[in-house]
Amino acid sequence: MDIRHLQCVSEIVRLNSFTKAAEALHVTQPTVSKMIKNLESELRIDIFARDGKRIKLTDAGEAMLRHAGPILQSFDDLLTELHDLTYLNKGSIRIGLPPMTGSGFFPAVIKSFQERYPGIAIKVTEDGARKVEEGIAEGMLDVGVVLLPLDEELYDSFPIVDDRLRVVLHPDHKLAGRKRIELAELADEPFLLFNDHFALHELIPRECRAAGFEPHVAFESSQWDFLVESAAAGLGVTLLPETICRSIDPAKARTAELVHPIIPWRPAMAWRRDGYISLAAREWIRFARAAFESARS
């Protein structure tokens, strides 16, 4: 018995036809029949019960099919991994990107990578850093952008930018003319925060409590530009990275340096230390690391 026999049994059951199974396996129908007959002879069992035109598995056939699924899946996984050892002319990478880093940092890098490796498909999942980290941990993503610090026993990473948060508020706000604002000065303000998919969802309230107050959260969003528009409409204040704040029209909303404390925002590309990292994903890591190091130099 070999892998071809298991593929044959699986296809016959899936398609409920010896003829269609032969077409799927790119062989003739007599070849399929002969393979089954030889397998039954080798194992001294009947795999299919002959019942007119109906295709029905025997108990032995049911047992074979039950074990065939995991074996065939492992075989496909093996072929995929071996295919990675070619010249990166095919493959895919699952990348998780939070909105604030996805739009600001990655379009040019992704474009350059796809020009270099046109056969590799990049599948981008846009979500907050907290959800991206969960996706990496669960194996749903190959790599993704999260916020430092990370558990270095679980993840490898490289930094993208070393940034800090700024206060964003309405142009007519009483603090709008200030260059620096202490966090404690915002104790009575309604806060506009990212939702719980984002690392800042927990980080900002934690820093507020350390500054001596519990923040009043007016509402939450998954979009940084919506938070800016809401602050510009006078619905509250929000805290966003300096990189994002550079793009804000001062006529619409004002920004000020946040001090006491300074809250860092350090996104990094991360991946699991354990588990298999495909050659395509490893090349993406190398390519992106070089691109960001070049941008910082």
Tab-separated table of C-alpha atoms in Angstrom:
chain	number	residue	atom	x	y	z
A	1	MET	CA	0.000	0.000	0.000
A	2	ASP	CA	1.306	3.475	-0.864
A	3	ILE	CA	0.048	7.054	-0.902
A	4	ARG	CA	-1.423	6.612	-4.388
A	5	HIS	CA	-3.727	3.882	-3.102
A	6	LEU	CA	-5.019	6.154	-0.327
A	7	GLN	CA	-5.571	8.975	-2.821
A	8	CYS	CA	-7.494	6.589	-5.026
A	9	VAL	CA	-9.811	5.368	-2.251
A	10	SER	CA	-10.367	8.932	-1.031
A	11	GLU	CA	-11.248	10.240	-4.507
A	12	ILE	CA	-13.642	7.364	-5.250
A	13	VAL	CA	-15.547	8.088	-2.045
A	14	ARG	CA	-15.440	11.870	-2.508
A	15	LEU	CA	-16.742	11.717	-6.078
A	16	ASN	CA	-18.861	8.580	-5.633
A	17	SER	CA	-17.526	7.299	-8.930
A	18	PHE	CA	-14.593	5.220	-10.192
A	19	THR	CA	-14.720	7.093	-13.507
A	20	LYS	CA	-14.682	10.576	-11.950
A	21	ALA	CA	-11.935	9.503	-9.547
A	22	ALA	CA	-9.849	8.389	-12.530
A	23	GLU	CA	-10.345	11.805	-14.164
A	24	ALA	CA	-9.343	13.599	-10.942
A	25	LEU	CA	-6.205	11.459	-10.645
A	26	HIS	CA	-5.404	11.813	-14.388
A	27	VAL	CA	-5.453	8.063	-15.049
A	28	THR	CA	-7.841	5.715	-16.811
A	29	GLN	CA	-10.808	4.062	-15.145
A	30	PRO	CA	-9.311	0.554	-15.621
A	31	THR	CA	-6.163	1.767	-13.859
A	32	VAL	CA	-8.223	2.864	-10.837
A	33	SER	CA	-10.061	-0.458	-10.762
A	34	LYS	CA	-6.777	-2.354	-10.978
A	35	MET	CA	-5.243	-0.282	-8.146
A	36	ILE	CA	-8.174	-1.103	-5.870
A	37	LYS	CA	-8.096	-4.771	-6.824
A	38	ASN	CA	-4.342	-4.995	-6.166
A	39	LEU	CA	-4.743	-3.219	-2.816
A	40	GLU	CA	-7.526	-5.577	-1.739
A	41	SER	CA	-5.389	-8.530	-2.771
A	42	GLU	CA	-2.363	-7.198	-0.885
A	43	LEU	CA	-4.296	-6.557	2.324
A	44	ARG	CA	-6.613	-9.545	1.903
A	45	ILE	CA	-9.693	-7.416	2.521
A	46	ASP	CA	-12.569	-5.962	0.561
A	47	ILE	CA	-12.559	-2.160	0.495
A	48	PHE	CA	-15.716	-1.600	-1.513
A	49	ALA	CA	-18.863	-3.708	-1.281
A	50	ARG	CA	-20.158	-4.561	-4.743
A	51	ASP	CA	-23.831	-3.568	-4.708
A	52	GLY	CA	-24.908	-2.919	-8.278
A	53	LYS	CA	-23.976	0.633	-9.272
A	54	ARG	CA	-23.783	1.904	-5.701
A	55	ILE	CA	-20.357	2.562	-4.191
A	56	LYS	CA	-20.292	1.484	-0.575
A	57	LEU	CA	-17.357	1.051	1.774
A	58	THR	CA	-16.911	-2.081	3.823
A	59	ASP	CA	-15.971	-1.793	7.501
A	60	ALA	CA	-12.332	-2.196	6.462
A	61	GLY	CA	-12.840	0.495	3.821
A	62	GLU	CA	-14.317	2.850	6.417
A	63	ALA	CA	-11.278	2.309	8.644
A	64	MET	CA	-8.931	2.982	5.728
A	65	LEU	CA	-10.760	6.181	4.774
A	66	ARG	CA	-10.725	7.418	8.375
A	67	HIS	CA	-6.933	7.141	8.530
A	68	ALA	CA	-6.382	8.269	4.946
A	69	GLY	CA	-7.480	11.872	5.622
A	70	PRO	CA	-4.717	12.804	8.116
A	71	ILE	CA	-2.117	10.868	6.114
A	72	LEU	CA	-3.005	12.657	2.874
A	73	GLN	CA	-3.023	16.017	4.666
A	74	SER	CA	0.452	15.321	6.052
A	75	PHE	CA	1.574	14.312	2.568
A	76	ASP	CA	0.231	17.579	1.111
A	77	ASP	CA	1.993	19.513	3.880
A	78	LEU	CA	5.215	17.725	3.004
A	79	LEU	CA	4.868	18.609	-0.670
A	80	THR	CA	4.189	22.236	0.231
A	81	GLU	CA	7.261	22.423	2.434
A	82	LEU	CA	9.440	20.769	-0.190
A	83	HIS	CA	8.083	23.182	-2.795
A	84	ASP	CA	9.382	26.015	-0.635
A	85	LEU	CA	12.868	24.760	-1.401
A	86	THR	CA	12.565	25.862	-5.022
A	87	TYR	CA	13.139	29.408	-6.223
A	88	LEU	CA	10.294	31.259	-4.481
A	89	ASN	CA	8.336	31.293	-7.713
A	90	LYS	CA	5.187	30.298	-5.837
A	91	GLY	CA	3.851	30.516	-2.320
A	92	SER	CA	1.893	32.764	-0.012
A	93	ILE	CA	2.476	34.797	3.124
A	94	ARG	CA	-0.175	35.671	5.696
A	95	ILE	CA	0.619	39.074	7.210
A	96	GLY	CA	-1.301	40.875	9.941
A	97	LEU	CA	-1.191	44.686	9.823
A	98	PRO	CA	-2.838	47.189	12.175
A	99	PRO	CA	-4.434	50.146	10.341
A	100	MET	CA	-1.922	52.703	11.622
A	101	THR	CA	1.091	50.791	10.323
A	102	GLY	CA	-0.518	49.191	7.282
A	103	SER	CA	-1.258	52.402	5.409
A	104	GLY	CA	1.732	54.407	6.575
A	105	PHE	CA	4.618	51.971	6.332
A	106	PHE	CA	3.899	48.944	4.149
A	107	PRO	CA	2.473	49.748	0.683
A	108	ALA	CA	5.895	50.590	-0.780
A	109	VAL	CA	7.574	47.588	0.880
A	110	ILE	CA	4.867	45.193	-0.338
A	111	LYS	CA	5.060	46.655	-3.857
A	112	SER	CA	8.846	46.182	-3.991
A	113	PHE	CA	8.578	42.636	-2.653
A	114	GLN	CA	5.936	41.657	-5.218
A	115	GLU	CA	8.022	43.128	-8.025
A	116	ARG	CA	10.912	40.945	-6.860
A	117	TYR	CA	8.758	37.830	-6.239
A	118	PRO	CA	5.645	38.099	-8.450
A	119	GLY	CA	4.638	34.474	-7.796
A	120	ILE	CA	4.286	34.912	-4.032
A	121	ALA	CA	0.815	35.966	-2.899
A	122	ILE	CA	0.637	38.277	0.105
A	123	LYS	CA	-2.558	37.859	2.102
A	124	VAL	CA	-3.010	40.864	4.394
A	125	THR	CA	-5.285	40.753	7.422
A	126	GLU	CA	-5.960	44.208	8.848
A	127	ASP	CA	-6.619	44.231	12.588
A	128	GLY	CA	-5.353	45.694	15.818
A	129	ALA	CA	-1.936	44.708	17.186
A	130	ARG	CA	-3.518	42.671	19.966
A	131	LYS	CA	-5.513	40.534	17.508
A	132	VAL	CA	-2.519	40.261	15.186
A	133	GLU	CA	-0.437	38.861	18.051
A	134	GLU	CA	-3.167	36.310	18.762
A	135	GLY	CA	-3.210	35.349	15.076
A	136	ILE	CA	0.544	34.728	15.100
A	137	ALA	CA	0.337	32.717	18.315
A	138	GLU	CA	-2.463	30.542	16.922
A	139	GLY	CA	-0.696	29.949	13.615
A	140	MET	CA	-3.314	31.838	11.606
A	141	LEU	CA	-0.705	34.411	10.522
A	142	ASP	CA	2.902	33.849	9.457
A	143	VAL	CA	4.083	37.283	10.537
A	144	GLY	CA	2.493	40.509	11.685
A	145	VAL	CA	2.985	43.910	13.223
A	146	VAL	CA	2.586	44.068	17.003
A	147	LEU	CA	3.679	46.507	19.685
A	148	LEU	CA	6.823	46.068	21.738
A	149	PRO	CA	7.593	44.811	24.299
A	150	LEU	CA	6.979	41.174	23.373
A	151	ASP	CA	7.580	37.869	25.106
A	152	GLU	CA	10.992	37.102	23.612
A	153	GLU	CA	10.683	33.420	24.516
A	154	LEU	CA	7.708	33.137	22.152
A	155	TYR	CA	8.491	35.637	19.376
A	156	ASP	CA	11.300	36.921	17.221
A	157	SER	CA	10.924	40.453	15.890
A	158	PHE	CA	12.561	43.515	14.426
A	159	PRO	CA	11.499	47.137	15.073
A	160	ILE	CA	9.766	49.258	12.453
A	161	VAL	CA	9.789	52.662	14.109
A	162	ASP	CA	10.423	54.096	17.580
A	163	ASP	CA	7.590	56.549	18.155
A	164	ARG	CA	5.518	58.096	20.947
A	165	LEU	CA	1.917	59.171	21.454
A	166	ARG	CA	0.613	62.717	21.074
A	167	VAL	CA	-2.625	64.318	22.221
A	168	VAL	CA	-5.168	65.133	19.499
A	169	LEU	CA	-7.904	67.678	20.292
A	170	HIS	CA	-10.297	70.249	18.842
A	171	PRO	CA	-8.681	73.527	17.652
A	172	ASP	CA	-10.824	75.501	20.147
A	173	HIS	CA	-10.017	73.253	23.101
A	174	LYS	CA	-8.584	75.108	26.100
A	175	LEU	CA	-5.330	73.122	25.784
A	176	ALA	CA	-5.058	73.436	22.000
A	177	GLY	CA	-2.419	76.138	22.133
A	178	ARG	CA	-0.051	74.101	24.302
A	179	LYS	CA	3.041	72.375	22.905
A	180	ARG	CA	3.131	69.873	25.760
A	181	ILE	CA	0.329	68.360	27.801
A	182	GLU	CA	0.605	66.160	30.872
A	183	LEU	CA	-1.651	63.131	30.963
A	184	ALA	CA	-3.123	64.156	34.328
A	185	GLU	CA	-4.430	67.370	32.692
A	186	LEU	CA	-6.810	65.214	30.647
A	187	ALA	CA	-8.479	63.631	33.677
A	188	ASP	CA	-11.828	65.353	33.047
A	189	GLU	CA	-11.827	64.847	29.284
A	190	PRO	CA	-13.845	62.224	27.373
A	191	PHE	CA	-11.413	59.802	25.724
A	192	LEU	CA	-11.759	58.413	22.198
A	193	LEU	CA	-9.975	55.046	22.151
A	194	PHE	CA	-9.252	52.118	19.896
A	195	ASN	CA	-11.376	49.043	20.532
A	196	ASP	CA	-10.185	45.918	22.317
A	197	HIS	CA	-8.491	44.485	19.204
A	198	PHE	CA	-5.732	47.048	19.744
A	199	ALA	CA	-2.892	47.100	22.251
A	200	LEU	CA	-3.542	50.822	22.924
A	201	HIS	CA	-7.007	49.875	24.204
A	202	GLU	CA	-5.402	48.593	27.411
A	203	LEU	CA	-2.218	50.655	27.419
A	204	ILE	CA	-3.812	54.129	27.547
A	205	PRO	CA	-6.264	53.430	30.433
A	206	ARG	CA	-3.436	51.748	32.344
A	207	GLU	CA	-1.275	54.864	32.005
A	208	CYS	CA	-4.244	57.041	33.042
A	209	ARG	CA	-4.691	55.020	36.224
A	210	ALA	CA	-0.985	55.342	36.946
A	211	ALA	CA	-1.439	59.122	36.557
A	212	GLY	CA	-4.174	59.058	39.213
A	213	PHE	CA	-7.476	58.927	37.340
A	214	GLU	CA	-9.880	56.548	35.611
A	215	PRO	CA	-10.478	57.712	32.033
A	216	HIS	CA	-14.009	58.387	30.869
A	217	VAL	CA	-14.250	56.587	27.502
A	218	ALA	CA	-16.747	58.316	25.213
A	219	PHE	CA	-16.546	55.616	22.538
A	220	GLU	CA	-14.175	53.245	20.766
A	221	SER	CA	-13.283	52.649	17.126
A	222	SER	CA	-11.035	50.501	14.951
A	223	GLN	CA	-10.081	53.394	12.636
A	224	TRP	CA	-7.544	56.051	13.556
A	225	ASP	CA	-8.913	58.548	11.014
A	226	PHE	CA	-12.366	58.269	12.596
A	227	LEU	CA	-10.830	59.044	15.988
A	228	VAL	CA	-9.182	62.134	14.475
A	229	GLU	CA	-12.458	63.292	12.924
A	230	SER	CA	-14.230	62.747	16.239
A	231	ALA	CA	-11.626	64.777	18.120
A	232	ALA	CA	-11.904	67.472	15.431
A	233	ALA	CA	-15.670	67.531	16.042
A	234	GLY	CA	-15.108	68.197	19.727
A	235	LEU	CA	-16.331	64.805	20.950
A	236	GLY	CA	-13.259	64.238	23.105
A	237	VAL	CA	-9.500	63.773	22.986
A	238	THR	CA	-7.508	60.907	21.576
A	239	LEU	CA	-3.890	59.775	21.733
A	240	LEU	CA	-2.175	58.796	18.494
A	241	PRO	CA	1.420	58.142	17.365
A	242	GLU	CA	3.476	61.098	16.245
A	243	THR	CA	3.868	59.456	12.818
A	244	ILE	CA	0.099	59.597	12.315
A	245	CYS	CA	-0.211	63.095	13.788
A	246	ARG	CA	2.077	64.526	11.100
A	247	SER	CA	-0.686	63.933	8.561
A	248	ILE	CA	-3.378	65.781	10.552
A	249	ASP	CA	-4.476	69.150	9.168
A	250	PRO	CA	-3.925	71.670	12.033
A	251	ALA	CA	-6.979	73.593	10.867
A	252	LYS	CA	-9.042	70.511	11.628
A	253	ALA	CA	-7.420	69.258	14.844
A	254	ARG	CA	-4.448	70.252	16.957
A	255	THR	CA	-1.820	67.930	18.404
A	256	ALA	CA	0.511	68.344	21.348
A	257	GLU	CA	3.394	66.360	22.823
A	258	LEU	CA	2.265	64.086	25.647
A	259	VAL	CA	4.542	64.275	28.685
A	260	HIS	CA	4.486	62.887	32.210
A	261	PRO	CA	4.375	60.168	31.127
A	262	ILE	CA	5.793	59.700	27.686
A	263	ILE	CA	3.909	56.729	26.193
A	264	PRO	CA	6.029	54.921	23.596
A	265	TRP	CA	4.587	53.420	20.424
A	266	ARG	CA	7.025	50.874	19.017
A	267	PRO	CA	5.550	48.649	16.318
A	268	ALA	CA	7.607	45.630	15.276
A	269	MET	CA	7.334	42.835	12.749
A	270	ALA	CA	7.015	39.593	14.730
A	271	TRP	CA	6.793	35.852	14.140
A	272	ARG	CA	6.798	32.740	16.324
A	273	ARG	CA	10.130	31.306	17.449
A	274	ASP	CA	8.802	27.761	17.270
A	275	GLY	CA	6.890	26.192	14.406
A	276	TYR	CA	7.584	26.146	10.705
A	277	ILE	CA	8.334	29.403	8.887
A	278	SER	CA	8.063	28.956	5.125
A	279	LEU	CA	10.887	30.033	2.865
A	280	ALA	CA	8.588	32.710	1.410
A	281	ALA	CA	7.851	34.108	4.880
A	282	ARG	CA	11.532	34.012	5.802
A	283	GLU	CA	12.387	35.931	2.643
A	284	TRP	CA	9.668	38.489	3.467
A	285	ILE	CA	11.202	38.950	6.938
A	286	ARG	CA	14.663	39.445	5.446
A	287	PHE	CA	13.368	41.788	2.738
A	288	ALA	CA	11.224	43.911	5.088
A	289	ARG	CA	13.958	44.111	7.751
A	290	ALA	CA	16.426	45.428	5.165
A	291	ALA	CA	13.883	47.945	3.858
A	292	PHE	CA	13.141	49.415	7.293
A	293	GLU	CA	16.778	49.444	8.351
A	294	SER	CA	17.598	51.335	5.162
A	295	ALA	CA	14.787	53.828	5.833
A	296	ARG	CA	16.096	54.529	9.345
A	297	SER	CA	19.708	55.031	8.244
